[in-house]
């Protein structure tokens, strides 16, 4: 009952006209980012953080969350109409989505994808509502050693699941932690890795690093020959699926919701894995599995429901434990921290009103996206007709503004350029970028909890194994890291995960 | 980018690619630098863990992982993906660096206008009309939208004549 009251209070706050506008703008921008093939959700969310800098914390996070799940909706459009995923989590949708376009059923595919995304996103948000209080209260019981151990598990999972080589993933994670350590040491006050530059005393701008590593490097890694695609928006009548298509989609949506929700809770699992597994589930359980690959509606409904369910479920570990489950959520966490909010159990005690307003806005945002996406499909497809050279110039414009406005310093633009080149090198060496962004955000928190733990124990590392919760968590982390030695095989879907 | 291209894996080859060796060398060198610097920062103080403890651990991880990677490459080299479009990389990086260098002097509007004109007209060969419209919208338009719409101040020129006319 208390939860319901707090949720209703959250709705009251989220439904002020200002917050509704922020949610609307966020959905709009998120969809555009999702539609544009050149820019992924991680860089997209980071890039738009400056837009929210002068907003109040609630409005800023509502807008950024809307951008985040808006990308999941937008990515579908290009997958279905162009056979080109706007973002990696929609890659598998191209198979049946584009096949449906070829047989003149693009409208039905887009509508089912939007409805599936709404269903998956809304059910996952209900899960967040149910889990928020109990998990948050549980989180309050943990001290610095348990918090450190929890982060070890989160990072271990991401490192173990990212990319094909764990060695490269560990290097990526270590680089992120080292970048996070640049600046004044929070405990002793000593400058670290500043190379004598005063501008680095406050550390490296998180937004500049993310925009460089994910956005600029993506743009730099493009090859010649990208032409403006020919795309036709389906007319309004064709947007309505038949009753048979609705009936066939319902079980696929149910399976997709379950898969996306379950995997969204696990740090390191990306939306792409959920979509791939949801497609796999359709291949196994769908009554019409023999039609998959030839334009079966289940091949759109399952993966699209799964990736949105995943996106919303991934907010549960962030809100309740302060652990980001994916790179995009790590960027969101960075935005929370910049607004003076620490995600985790204390969020519900110290900033309860804001936390519930954001949760309520997730329901509103999902509804807005459903209403925006299908009727405005013509607008989204017109964005795709913009020539790549113009898009590149405009993306560069936003990158410069994004990097500059964090500290109002051109130094951060240089930081972005430097990290863009680093990102390009990492891509060239096939080093996954996801662990880096996670450790970049978690680094300072992780170091603080390690040092607080050791101060409590007067330097005895045994504190991590003497306390039962931290002992179990550390054991899980070690097991995950040692999994290659134990010959534990990574699931095929993870090996093929384009997001990592 | 199709599904097939997204999930394509690099092929196996018989020799370690030079770029991979350079990469491993750079990571190992960064690791060694961090290790040395961390010791100077102090691993332990009378109050407990020092500022160098955590970086020291990360430096150690970086060095050891570089060694493991090298051993893996020597045993089973992987082929790196095809190279990037160097012309694009140079054009974008150099133009961005020049933009960042002159933005405080010329102001956001003028420097961004020139930057966008370079990318739209010179690099992409778009028409004068479309280049001018987009460059003006992206420079003057963005300046006013951010300064007055979002209250986010973009820089004006440090030169009085430009400054006085609002640039």
XYZ file of C-alpha atoms in Angstrom, chain A residues 148 155 170-195 197 199-206 209 419 436-451, chain B residues 30-31 33-35 37-39 41-43 50-62:
79
model
C 32.683 -3.355 -2.917
C 32.242 -5.756 -13.192
C 39.816 -6.952 -18.485
C 42.163 -4.494 -20.216
C 39.164 -2.372 -21.161
C 37.877 -2.475 -17.568
C 41.307 -1.589 -16.119
C 41.618 1.356 -18.534
C 38.227 2.678 -17.402
C 39.267 2.443 -13.748
C 42.541 4.233 -14.441
C 40.788 7.047 -16.317
C 38.400 7.370 -13.371
C 41.386 7.820 -11.035
C 42.744 10.903 -12.773
C 42.434 13.938 -10.500
C 42.534 14.599 -6.784
C 42.421 11.460 -4.659
C 39.162 11.736 -2.664
C 40.639 10.496 0.618
C 44.221 11.753 0.866
C 43.796 14.750 -1.448
C 46.862 13.875 -3.528
C 46.796 14.612 -7.282
C 47.001 11.443 -9.375
C 47.980 11.117 -13.046
C 47.377 14.803 -13.726
C 50.701 15.311 -15.566
C 47.884 20.022 -15.530
C 42.615 21.215 -15.575
C 42.924 17.541 -14.697
C 42.712 18.089 -10.928
C 38.922 17.620 -11.109
C 39.363 14.501 -13.188
C 38.552 13.810 -16.814
C 35.079 14.848 -17.946
C 32.972 11.714 -18.044
C 35.237 10.501 -22.539
C 39.339 9.578 -26.476
C 35.448 0.617 -19.862
C 32.350 2.752 -19.498
C 31.112 0.672 -16.564
C 34.382 0.910 -14.640
C 34.710 4.576 -15.541
C 31.491 5.276 -13.651
C 31.930 2.713 -10.898
C 35.675 3.349 -10.365
C 35.452 6.140 -7.793
C 32.664 4.376 -5.863
C 34.565 1.105 -5.933
C 37.802 2.661 -4.711
C 36.002 4.531 -1.944
C 34.279 1.405 -0.665
C 37.560 -0.559 -0.820
C 39.386 2.057 1.173
C 50.883 2.367 -19.580
C 50.681 -0.391 -16.949
C 53.986 3.799 -15.842
C 50.985 3.410 -13.528
C 52.839 0.911 -11.325
C 53.650 6.282 -10.335
C 51.448 4.451 -7.820
C 54.461 3.513 -5.697
C 51.958 8.136 -4.578
C 52.164 5.740 -1.651
C 50.493 2.370 -1.349
C 47.166 5.149 0.323
C 46.231 6.946 -2.910
C 48.453 4.629 -4.930
C 46.977 1.305 -3.808
C 44.075 1.018 -6.210
C 45.974 2.350 -9.251
C 48.816 -0.014 -8.395
C 46.435 -2.958 -8.604
C 45.103 -1.683 -11.946
C 48.620 -1.157 -13.305
C 49.420 -4.729 -12.327
C 46.270 -5.976 -14.066
C 47.155 -4.035 -17.229
